[in-house]
CSV table of C-alpha atoms and ligand atoms in Angstrom, one decimal:
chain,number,residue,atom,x,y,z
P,1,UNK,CA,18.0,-17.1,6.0
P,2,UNK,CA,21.1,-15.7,4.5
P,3,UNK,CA,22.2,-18.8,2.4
P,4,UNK,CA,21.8,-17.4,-1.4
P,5,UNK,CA,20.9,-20.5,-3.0
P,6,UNK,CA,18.2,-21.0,-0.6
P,7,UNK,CA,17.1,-17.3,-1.2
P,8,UNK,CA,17.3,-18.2,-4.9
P,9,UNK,CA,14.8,-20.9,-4.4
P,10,UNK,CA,12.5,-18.6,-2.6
P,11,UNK,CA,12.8,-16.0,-5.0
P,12,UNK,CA,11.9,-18.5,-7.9
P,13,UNK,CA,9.1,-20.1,-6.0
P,14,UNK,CA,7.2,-16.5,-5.4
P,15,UNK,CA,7.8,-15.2,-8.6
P,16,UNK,CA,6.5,-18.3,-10.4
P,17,UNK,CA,3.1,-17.7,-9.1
P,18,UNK,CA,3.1,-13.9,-10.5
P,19,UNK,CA,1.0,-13.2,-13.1
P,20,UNK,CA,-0.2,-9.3,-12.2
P,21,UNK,CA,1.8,-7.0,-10.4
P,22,UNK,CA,2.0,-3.2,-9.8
P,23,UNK,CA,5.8,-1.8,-10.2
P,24,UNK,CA,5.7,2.1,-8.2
P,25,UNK,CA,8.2,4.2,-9.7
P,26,UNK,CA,9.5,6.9,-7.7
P,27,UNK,CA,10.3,10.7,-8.5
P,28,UNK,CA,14.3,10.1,-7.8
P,29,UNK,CA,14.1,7.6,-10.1
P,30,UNK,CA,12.1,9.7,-12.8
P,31,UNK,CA,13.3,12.9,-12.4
P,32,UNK,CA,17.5,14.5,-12.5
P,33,UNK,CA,18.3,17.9,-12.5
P,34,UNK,CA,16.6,18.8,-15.6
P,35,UNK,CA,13.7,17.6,-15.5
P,36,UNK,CA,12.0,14.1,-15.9
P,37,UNK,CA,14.7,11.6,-17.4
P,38,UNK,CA,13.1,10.4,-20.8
P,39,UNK,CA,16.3,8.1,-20.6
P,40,UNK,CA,15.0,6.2,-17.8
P,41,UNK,CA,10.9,6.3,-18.9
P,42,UNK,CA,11.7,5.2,-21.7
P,43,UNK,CA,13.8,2.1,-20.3
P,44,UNK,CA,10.9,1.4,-18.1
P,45,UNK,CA,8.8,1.1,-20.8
P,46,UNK,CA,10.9,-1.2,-22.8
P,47,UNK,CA,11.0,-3.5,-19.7
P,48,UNK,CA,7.2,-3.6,-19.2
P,49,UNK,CA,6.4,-4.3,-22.6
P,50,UNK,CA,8.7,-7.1,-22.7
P,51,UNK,CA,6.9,-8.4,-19.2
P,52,UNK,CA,4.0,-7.7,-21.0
P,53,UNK,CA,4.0,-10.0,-24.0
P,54,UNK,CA,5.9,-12.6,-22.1
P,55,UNK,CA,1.8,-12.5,-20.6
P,56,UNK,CA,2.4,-10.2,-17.1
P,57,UNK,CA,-0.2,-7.7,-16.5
P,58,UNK,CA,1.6,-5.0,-15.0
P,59,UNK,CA,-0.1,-1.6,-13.4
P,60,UNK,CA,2.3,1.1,-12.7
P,61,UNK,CA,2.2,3.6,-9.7
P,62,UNK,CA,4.0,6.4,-10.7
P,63,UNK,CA,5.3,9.8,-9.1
P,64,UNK,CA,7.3,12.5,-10.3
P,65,UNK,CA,4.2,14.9,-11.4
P,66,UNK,CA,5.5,17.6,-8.5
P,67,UNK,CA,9.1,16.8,-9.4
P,68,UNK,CA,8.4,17.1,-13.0
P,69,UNK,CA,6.5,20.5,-12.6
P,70,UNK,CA,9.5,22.0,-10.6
P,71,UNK,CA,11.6,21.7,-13.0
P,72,UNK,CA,9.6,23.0,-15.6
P,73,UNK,CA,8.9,26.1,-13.0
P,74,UNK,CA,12.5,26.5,-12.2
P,75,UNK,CA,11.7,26.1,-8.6
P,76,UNK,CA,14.6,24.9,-6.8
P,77,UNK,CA,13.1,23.7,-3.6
P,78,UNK,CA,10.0,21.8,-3.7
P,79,UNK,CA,7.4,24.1,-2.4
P,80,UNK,CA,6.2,23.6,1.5
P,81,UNK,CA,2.7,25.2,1.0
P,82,UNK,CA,-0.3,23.0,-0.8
P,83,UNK,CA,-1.5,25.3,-3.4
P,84,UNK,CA,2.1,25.5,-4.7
P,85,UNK,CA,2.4,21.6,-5.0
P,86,UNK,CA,-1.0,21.1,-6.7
P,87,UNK,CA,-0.2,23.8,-9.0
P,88,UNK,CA,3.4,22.1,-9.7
P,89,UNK,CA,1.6,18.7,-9.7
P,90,UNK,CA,-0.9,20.2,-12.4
P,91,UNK,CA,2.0,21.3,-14.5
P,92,UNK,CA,3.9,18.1,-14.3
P,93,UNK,CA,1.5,15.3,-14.6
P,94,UNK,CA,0.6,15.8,-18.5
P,95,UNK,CA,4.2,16.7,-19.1
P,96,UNK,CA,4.8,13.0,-17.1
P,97,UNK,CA,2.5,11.2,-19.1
P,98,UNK,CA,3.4,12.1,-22.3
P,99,UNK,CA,7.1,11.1,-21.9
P,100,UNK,CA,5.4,7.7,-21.2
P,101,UNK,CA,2.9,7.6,-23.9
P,102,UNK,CA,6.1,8.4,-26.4
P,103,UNK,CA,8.2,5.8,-25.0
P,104,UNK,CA,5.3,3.1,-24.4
P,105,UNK,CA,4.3,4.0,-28.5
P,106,UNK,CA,7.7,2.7,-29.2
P,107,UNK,CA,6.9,-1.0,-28.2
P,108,UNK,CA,3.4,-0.7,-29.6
P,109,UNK,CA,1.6,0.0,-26.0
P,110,UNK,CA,-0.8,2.6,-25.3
P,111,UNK,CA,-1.0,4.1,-21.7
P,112,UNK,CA,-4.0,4.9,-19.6
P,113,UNK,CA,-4.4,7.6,-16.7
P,114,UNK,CA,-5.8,7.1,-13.6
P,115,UNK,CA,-5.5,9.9,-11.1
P,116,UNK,CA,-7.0,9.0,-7.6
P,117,UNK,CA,-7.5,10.1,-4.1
P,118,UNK,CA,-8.0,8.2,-1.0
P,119,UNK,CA,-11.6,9.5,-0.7
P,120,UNK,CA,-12.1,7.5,-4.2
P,121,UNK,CA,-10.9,4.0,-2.5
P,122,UNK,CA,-12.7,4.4,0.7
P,123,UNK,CA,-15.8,4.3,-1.1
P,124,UNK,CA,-16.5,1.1,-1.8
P,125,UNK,CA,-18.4,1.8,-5.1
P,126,UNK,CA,-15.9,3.5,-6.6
P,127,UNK,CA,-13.6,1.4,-5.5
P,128,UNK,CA,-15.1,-1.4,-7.3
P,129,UNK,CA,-15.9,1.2,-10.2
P,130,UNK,CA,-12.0,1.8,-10.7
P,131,UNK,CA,-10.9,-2.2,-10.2
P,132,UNK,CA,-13.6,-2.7,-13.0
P,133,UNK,CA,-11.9,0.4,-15.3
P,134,UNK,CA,-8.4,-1.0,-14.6
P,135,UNK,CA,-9.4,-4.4,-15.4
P,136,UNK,CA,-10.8,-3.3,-18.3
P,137,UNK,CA,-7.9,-1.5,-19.3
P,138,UNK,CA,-5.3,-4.8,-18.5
P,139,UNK,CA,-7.8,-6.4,-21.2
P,140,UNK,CA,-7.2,-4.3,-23.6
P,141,UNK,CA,-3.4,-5.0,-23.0
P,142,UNK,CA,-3.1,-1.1,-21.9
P,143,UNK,CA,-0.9,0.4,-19.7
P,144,UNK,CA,-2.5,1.7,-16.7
P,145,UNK,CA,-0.4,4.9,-14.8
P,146,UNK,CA,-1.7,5.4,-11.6
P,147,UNK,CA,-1.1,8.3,-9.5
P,148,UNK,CA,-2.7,10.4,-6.7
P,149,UNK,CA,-4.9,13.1,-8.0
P,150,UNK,CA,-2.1,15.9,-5.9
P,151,UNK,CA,-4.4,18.6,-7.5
P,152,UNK,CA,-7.4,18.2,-5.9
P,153,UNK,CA,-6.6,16.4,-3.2
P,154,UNK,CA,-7.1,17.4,0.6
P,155,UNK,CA,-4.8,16.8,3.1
P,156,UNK,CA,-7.3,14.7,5.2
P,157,UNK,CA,-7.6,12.6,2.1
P,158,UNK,CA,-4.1,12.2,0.7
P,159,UNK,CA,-2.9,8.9,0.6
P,160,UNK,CA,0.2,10.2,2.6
P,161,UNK,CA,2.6,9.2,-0.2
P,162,UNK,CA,2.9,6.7,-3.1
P,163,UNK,CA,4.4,4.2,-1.5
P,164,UNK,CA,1.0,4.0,0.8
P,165,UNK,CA,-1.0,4.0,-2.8
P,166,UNK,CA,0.6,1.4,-4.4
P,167,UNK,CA,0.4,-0.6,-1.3
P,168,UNK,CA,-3.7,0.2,-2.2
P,169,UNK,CA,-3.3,-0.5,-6.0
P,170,UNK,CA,-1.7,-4.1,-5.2
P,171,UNK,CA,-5.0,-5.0,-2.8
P,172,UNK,CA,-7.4,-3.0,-5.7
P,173,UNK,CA,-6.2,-4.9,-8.3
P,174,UNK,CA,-5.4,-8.4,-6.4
P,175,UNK,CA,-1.9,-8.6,-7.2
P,176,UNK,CA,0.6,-11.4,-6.5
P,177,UNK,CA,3.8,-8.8,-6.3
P,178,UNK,CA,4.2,-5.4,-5.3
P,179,UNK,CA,8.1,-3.9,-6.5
P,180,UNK,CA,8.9,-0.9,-5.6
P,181,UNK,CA,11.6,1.4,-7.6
P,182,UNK,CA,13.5,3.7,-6.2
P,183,UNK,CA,17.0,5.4,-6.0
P,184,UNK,CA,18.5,3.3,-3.7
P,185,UNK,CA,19.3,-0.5,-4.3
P,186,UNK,CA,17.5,-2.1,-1.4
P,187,UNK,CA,16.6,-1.7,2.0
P,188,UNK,CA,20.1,-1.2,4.1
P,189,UNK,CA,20.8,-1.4,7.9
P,190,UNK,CA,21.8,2.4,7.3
P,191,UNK,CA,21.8,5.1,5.1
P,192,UNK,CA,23.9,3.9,2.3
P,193,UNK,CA,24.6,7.5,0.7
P,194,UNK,CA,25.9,8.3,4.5
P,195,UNK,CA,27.7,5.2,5.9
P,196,UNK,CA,30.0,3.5,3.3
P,197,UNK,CA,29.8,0.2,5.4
P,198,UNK,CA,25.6,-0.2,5.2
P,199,UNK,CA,24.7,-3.6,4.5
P,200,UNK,CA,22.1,-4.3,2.4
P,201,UNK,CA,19.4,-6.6,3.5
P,202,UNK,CA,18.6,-8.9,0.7
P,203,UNK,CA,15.8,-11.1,2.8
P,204,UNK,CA,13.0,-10.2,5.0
P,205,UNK,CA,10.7,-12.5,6.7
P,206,UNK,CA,9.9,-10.5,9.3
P,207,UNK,CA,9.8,-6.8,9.9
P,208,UNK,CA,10.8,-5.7,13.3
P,209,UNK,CA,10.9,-2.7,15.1
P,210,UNK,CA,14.6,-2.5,14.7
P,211,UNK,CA,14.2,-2.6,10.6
P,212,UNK,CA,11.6,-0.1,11.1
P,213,UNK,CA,13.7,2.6,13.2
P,214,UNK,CA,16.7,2.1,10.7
P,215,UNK,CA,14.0,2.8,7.9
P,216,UNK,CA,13.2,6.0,9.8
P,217,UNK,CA,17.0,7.3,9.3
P,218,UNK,CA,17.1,7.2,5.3
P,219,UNK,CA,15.6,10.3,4.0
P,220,UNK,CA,14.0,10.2,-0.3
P,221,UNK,CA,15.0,12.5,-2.3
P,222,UNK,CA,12.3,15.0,-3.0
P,223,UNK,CA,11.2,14.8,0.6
P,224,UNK,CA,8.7,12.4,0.2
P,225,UNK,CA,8.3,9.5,2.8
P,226,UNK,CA,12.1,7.6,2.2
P,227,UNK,CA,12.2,4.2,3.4
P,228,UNK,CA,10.1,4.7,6.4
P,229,UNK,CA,6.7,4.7,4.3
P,230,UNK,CA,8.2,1.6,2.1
P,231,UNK,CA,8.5,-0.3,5.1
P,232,UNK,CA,5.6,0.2,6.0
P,233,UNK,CA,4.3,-0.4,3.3
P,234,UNK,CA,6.2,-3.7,3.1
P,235,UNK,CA,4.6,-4.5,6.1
P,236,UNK,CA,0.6,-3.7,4.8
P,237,UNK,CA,1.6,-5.8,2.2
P,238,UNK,CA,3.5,-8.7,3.2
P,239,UNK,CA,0.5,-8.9,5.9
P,240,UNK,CA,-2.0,-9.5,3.2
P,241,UNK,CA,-0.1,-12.5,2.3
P,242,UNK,CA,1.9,-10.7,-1.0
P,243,UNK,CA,5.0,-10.4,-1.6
P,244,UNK,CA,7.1,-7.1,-2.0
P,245,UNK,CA,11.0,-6.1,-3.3
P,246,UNK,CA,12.9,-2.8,-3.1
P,247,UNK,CA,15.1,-2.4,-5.6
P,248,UNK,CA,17.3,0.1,-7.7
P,249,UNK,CA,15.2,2.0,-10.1
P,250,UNK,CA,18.0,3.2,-12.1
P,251,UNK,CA,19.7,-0.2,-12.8
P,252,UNK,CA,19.6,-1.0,-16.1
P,253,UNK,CA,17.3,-4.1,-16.8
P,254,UNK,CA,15.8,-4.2,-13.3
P,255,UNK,CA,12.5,-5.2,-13.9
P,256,UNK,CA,14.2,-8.9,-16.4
P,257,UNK,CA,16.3,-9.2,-13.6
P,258,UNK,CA,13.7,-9.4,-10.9
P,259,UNK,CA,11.8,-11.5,-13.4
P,260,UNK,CA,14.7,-14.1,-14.1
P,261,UNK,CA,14.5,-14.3,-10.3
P,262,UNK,CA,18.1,-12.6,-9.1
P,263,UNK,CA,18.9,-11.7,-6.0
P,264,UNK,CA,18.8,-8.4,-6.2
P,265,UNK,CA,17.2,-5.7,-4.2
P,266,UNK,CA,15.5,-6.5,-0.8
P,267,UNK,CA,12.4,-9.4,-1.0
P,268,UNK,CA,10.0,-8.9,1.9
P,269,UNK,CA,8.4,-12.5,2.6
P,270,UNK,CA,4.6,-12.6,2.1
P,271,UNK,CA,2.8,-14.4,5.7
P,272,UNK,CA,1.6,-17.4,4.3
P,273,UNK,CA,-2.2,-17.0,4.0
P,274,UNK,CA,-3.4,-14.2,1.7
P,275,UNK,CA,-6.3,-11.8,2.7
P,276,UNK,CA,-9.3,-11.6,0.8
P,277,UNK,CA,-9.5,-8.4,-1.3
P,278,UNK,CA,-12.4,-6.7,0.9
P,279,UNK,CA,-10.5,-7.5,4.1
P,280,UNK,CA,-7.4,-5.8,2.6
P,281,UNK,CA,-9.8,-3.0,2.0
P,282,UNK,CA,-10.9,-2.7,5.3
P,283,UNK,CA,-7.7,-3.3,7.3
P,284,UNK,CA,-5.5,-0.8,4.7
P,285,UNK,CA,-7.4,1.4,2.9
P,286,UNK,CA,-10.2,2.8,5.1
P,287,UNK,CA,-8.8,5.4,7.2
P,288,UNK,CA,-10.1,4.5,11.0
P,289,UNK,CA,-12.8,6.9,12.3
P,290,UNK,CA,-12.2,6.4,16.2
P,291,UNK,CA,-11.0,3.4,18.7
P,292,UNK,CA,-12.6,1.0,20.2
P,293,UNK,CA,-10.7,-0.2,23.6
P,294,UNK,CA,-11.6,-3.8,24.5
P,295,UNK,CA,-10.8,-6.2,27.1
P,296,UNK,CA,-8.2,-9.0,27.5
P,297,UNK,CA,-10.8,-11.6,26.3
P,298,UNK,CA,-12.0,-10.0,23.8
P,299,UNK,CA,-8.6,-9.8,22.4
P,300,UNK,CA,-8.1,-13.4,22.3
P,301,UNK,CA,-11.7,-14.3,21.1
P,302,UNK,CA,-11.0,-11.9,18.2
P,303,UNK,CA,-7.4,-12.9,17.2
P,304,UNK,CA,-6.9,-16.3,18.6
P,305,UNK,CA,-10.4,-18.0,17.5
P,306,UNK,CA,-11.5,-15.4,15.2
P,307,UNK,CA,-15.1,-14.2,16.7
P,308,UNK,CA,-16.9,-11.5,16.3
P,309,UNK,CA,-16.6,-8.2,19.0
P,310,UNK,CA,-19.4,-8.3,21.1
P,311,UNK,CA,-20.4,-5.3,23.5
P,312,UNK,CA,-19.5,-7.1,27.1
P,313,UNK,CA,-16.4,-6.9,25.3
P,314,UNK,CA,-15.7,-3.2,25.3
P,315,UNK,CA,-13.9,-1.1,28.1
P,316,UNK,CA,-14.0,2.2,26.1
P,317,UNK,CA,-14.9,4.3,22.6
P,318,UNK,CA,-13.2,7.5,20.9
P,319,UNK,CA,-14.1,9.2,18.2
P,320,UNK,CA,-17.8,10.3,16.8
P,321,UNK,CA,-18.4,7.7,14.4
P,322,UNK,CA,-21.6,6.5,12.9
P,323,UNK,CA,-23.0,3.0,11.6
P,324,UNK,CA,-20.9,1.0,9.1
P,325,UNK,CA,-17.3,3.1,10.0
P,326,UNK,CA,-14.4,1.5,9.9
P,327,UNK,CA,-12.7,1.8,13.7
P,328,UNK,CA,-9.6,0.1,15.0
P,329,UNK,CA,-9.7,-2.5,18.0
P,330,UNK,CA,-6.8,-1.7,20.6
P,331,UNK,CA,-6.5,-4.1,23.7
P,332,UNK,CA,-6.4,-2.7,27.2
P,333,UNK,CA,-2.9,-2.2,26.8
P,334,UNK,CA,-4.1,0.6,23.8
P,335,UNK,CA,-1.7,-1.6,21.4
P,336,UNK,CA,-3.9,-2.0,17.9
P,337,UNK,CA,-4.4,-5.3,17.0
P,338,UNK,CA,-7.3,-5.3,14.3
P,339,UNK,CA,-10.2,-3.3,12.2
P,340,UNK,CA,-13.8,-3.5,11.6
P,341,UNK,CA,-16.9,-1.5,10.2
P,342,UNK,CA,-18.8,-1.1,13.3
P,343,UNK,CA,-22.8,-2.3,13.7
P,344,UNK,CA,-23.8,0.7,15.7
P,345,UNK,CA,-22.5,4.3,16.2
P,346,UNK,CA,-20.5,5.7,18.9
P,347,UNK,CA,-22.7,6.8,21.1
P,348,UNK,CA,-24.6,3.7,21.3
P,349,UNK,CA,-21.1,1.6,21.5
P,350,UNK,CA,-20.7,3.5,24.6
P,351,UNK,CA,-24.1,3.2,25.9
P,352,UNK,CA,-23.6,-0.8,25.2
P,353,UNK,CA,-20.4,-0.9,26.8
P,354,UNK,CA,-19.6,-4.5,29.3
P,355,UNK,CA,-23.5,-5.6,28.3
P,356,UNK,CA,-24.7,-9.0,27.7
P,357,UNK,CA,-26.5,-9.5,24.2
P,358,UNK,CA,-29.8,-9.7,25.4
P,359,UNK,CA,-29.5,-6.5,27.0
P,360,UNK,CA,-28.8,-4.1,23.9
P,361,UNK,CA,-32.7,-4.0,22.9
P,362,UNK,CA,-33.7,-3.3,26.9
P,363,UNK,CA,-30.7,-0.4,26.8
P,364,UNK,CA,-30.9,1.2,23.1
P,365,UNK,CA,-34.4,0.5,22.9
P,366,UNK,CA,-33.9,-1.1,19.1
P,367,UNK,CA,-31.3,-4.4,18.4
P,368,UNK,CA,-30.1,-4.4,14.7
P,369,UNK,CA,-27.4,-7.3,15.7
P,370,UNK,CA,-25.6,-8.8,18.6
P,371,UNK,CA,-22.0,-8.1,17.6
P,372,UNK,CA,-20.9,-4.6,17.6
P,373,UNK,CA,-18.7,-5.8,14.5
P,374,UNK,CA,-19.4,-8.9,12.9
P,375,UNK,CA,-16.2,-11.5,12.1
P,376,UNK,CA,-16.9,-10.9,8.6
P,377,UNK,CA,-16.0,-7.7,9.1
P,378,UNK,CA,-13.6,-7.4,11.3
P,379,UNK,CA,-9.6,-8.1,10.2
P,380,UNK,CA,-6.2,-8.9,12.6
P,381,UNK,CA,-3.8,-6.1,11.8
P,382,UNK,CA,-1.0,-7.4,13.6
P,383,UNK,CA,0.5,-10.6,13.8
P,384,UNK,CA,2.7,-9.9,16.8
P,385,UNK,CA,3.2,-7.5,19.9
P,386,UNK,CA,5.2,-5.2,17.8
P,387,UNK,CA,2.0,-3.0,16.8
P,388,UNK,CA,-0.3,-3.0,13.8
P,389,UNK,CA,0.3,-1.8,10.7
P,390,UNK,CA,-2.8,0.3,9.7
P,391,UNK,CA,-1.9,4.3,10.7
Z,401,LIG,N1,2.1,12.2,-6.3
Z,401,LIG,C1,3.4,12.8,-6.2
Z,401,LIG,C2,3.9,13.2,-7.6
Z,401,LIG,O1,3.5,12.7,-8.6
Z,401,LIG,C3,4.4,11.9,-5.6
Z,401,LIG,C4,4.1,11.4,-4.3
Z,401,LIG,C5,5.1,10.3,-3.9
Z,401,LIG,O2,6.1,10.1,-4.6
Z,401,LIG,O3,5.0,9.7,-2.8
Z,401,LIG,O4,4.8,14.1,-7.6
């Protein structure tokens, strides 16, 4: 669909049915050579306080904490080794905030932190602890500022990036738009600051591999994950049935603009159903604790008519995993196609592997259910035979 009237229509359409959305700012939109750009916070604020008492909610996902800490060290390249992030991190984050809590003071708004890891969302109590907090704090009319906790953080629970957070933030917090800043305009067929004829894609309806290796070519600033993670997250997104836009952070008035419904920036199409919150939760927030290889009809039973996986179902298991796990589902092909929280552990999966039912009790000598992971449990990650989305 190229015809801009009709992508007019669509725009208006989606956006009319916003009321919350989560707006992730990047570090090369935050941050210039000295430092973090008060110019630019303080524009971002003005524009989400107008959203805000035209009756938006809006959450913010924001970097620039390492960025911002850099600066203040005078460290020119940002450092390779984790203690030497979490330390700039440390220094940058209350430096970060307070630049907001200035400018958001100047429209009347107060600001709230919320620093999290991954470890905090794959629990599903404190998950639900912080949707309740943030909820609480969109009552109150406050601004929440979300970013990951870099200090503490491990690497095996780092979200990866923000763009993979705010991808969790929009599911958390049941958003109806997901727009992400940054310091390039849009999603291009190439690297814009490299090619002077790159095209910029104003529509997407359907990520394709193609998108995705041309992604893989245009480097962020501050080496974080460039357009390859916001395509992907595009992709976790747009798959939960929400819709998503790229677009220049340092435009003046960006955020109206979107509002008012131009075409500006890249709009990823949502697929037409939307996922329930706790599916989101399992299919793009849980990080996968092994694999469970299945046969061809168990493929089609689980994504064509939506049943549950059932042990005479299963060809193979990796990974040491124990009862309630999240695991992906791959077909025989080892192509992912979906994600559940499994019945049993591993080593009973393997022990039930190609057996009927009525045979688990005679093998395991205990039956707590016949599936090995219920439907309720158990989400389609892919909608095609391009590959799933969940890493
Ligand atoms: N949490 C990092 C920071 O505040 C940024 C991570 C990212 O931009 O992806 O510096």
């Amino acid at each position: 669909m190229t015809d801009r009237k009709e992508r007019l229509e669509v725009r208006k359409k989606l956006f009319d049915r916003v009321r919350r959305a989560v707006v992730k700012v990047g570090s090369g939109v935050l941050t210039y050579d000295q430092g973090l750009n008060a110019k630019v916070i303080k524009r971002l604020a003005r524009e989400v306080s107008i959203l805000m008492d035209q009756g938006y909610e809006v959450i913010l996902v924001s970097s620039g904490a390492i960025a911002s800490g850099m600066k203040k060290m005078n460290m020119a390249k940002r450092p390779s080794d984790i203690p030497h992030k979490q330390a700039a991190a440390a220094i940058g984050q209350p430096r970060l905030m307070l630049e907001y809590e200035k400018s958001f003071a100047h429209y009347q708004k107060k600001v709230a932190q919320i620093l999290l890891t991954r470890d905090d969302l794959c629990n599903r109590r404190r998950y639900l602890n912080a949707r309740n907090t943030i909820n609480v704090l969109l009552n109150w009319k406050i601004v929440p500022i979300i970013n990951e906790n870099d200090t503490v953080v491990v690497e095996e629970l780092k979200f990866g990036d923000n763009d993979n957070l705010s991808a969790m933030i929009t599911h958390l917090m049941d958003a109806q738009l997901l727009i992400n800043l940054t310091d390039i305009d849009g999603f291009y067929d190439k690297d814009p600051a490299a090619h002077k004829d790159a095209l910029l894609i104003p529509l997407v309806s359907r990520i394709d591999r193609g998108m995705e290796k041309a992604a893989c070519n245009i480097p962020g600033t501050f080496g974080m994950g460039g357009m390859s993670s916001k395509i992907q997250t595009a992709k976790k997104v747009t798959t939960s049935g929400i819709p998503m836009v790229i677009a220049g952070g340092l435009k003046p008035n960006i955020l109206k603009r979107l509002f008012e419904g131009r075409d500006i920036g890249t709009l990823f199409l949502p697929k037409k159903e939307k996922m329930g919150s706790r599916k989101c939760w399992i299919a793009f927030t849980l990080k996968a604790k092994g694999t469970i290889k299945v046969d061809r009809g168990a493929v089609k039973a689980i994504h064509k008519d939506g049943r549950s996986l059932l042990p005479i179902g299963i060809l193979d298991v990796e990974g040491d995993f124990g009862v309630g796990a999240a695991v992906g589902c791959i077909g025989p092909d080892g192509v992912p196609f979906a994600r559940g929280l499994v019945n049993y552990n591993a080593t009973d999966i393997r022990k039930l592997r190609g057996l009927k039912t009525n045979q688990i009790k005679q093998r395991l000598g205990y039956k707590y259910y016949n599936e090995v992971i219920h439907r309720d449990n158990l989400v389609i990650t892919t909608d095609d035979k391009e590959g799933a989305i969940c890493r």
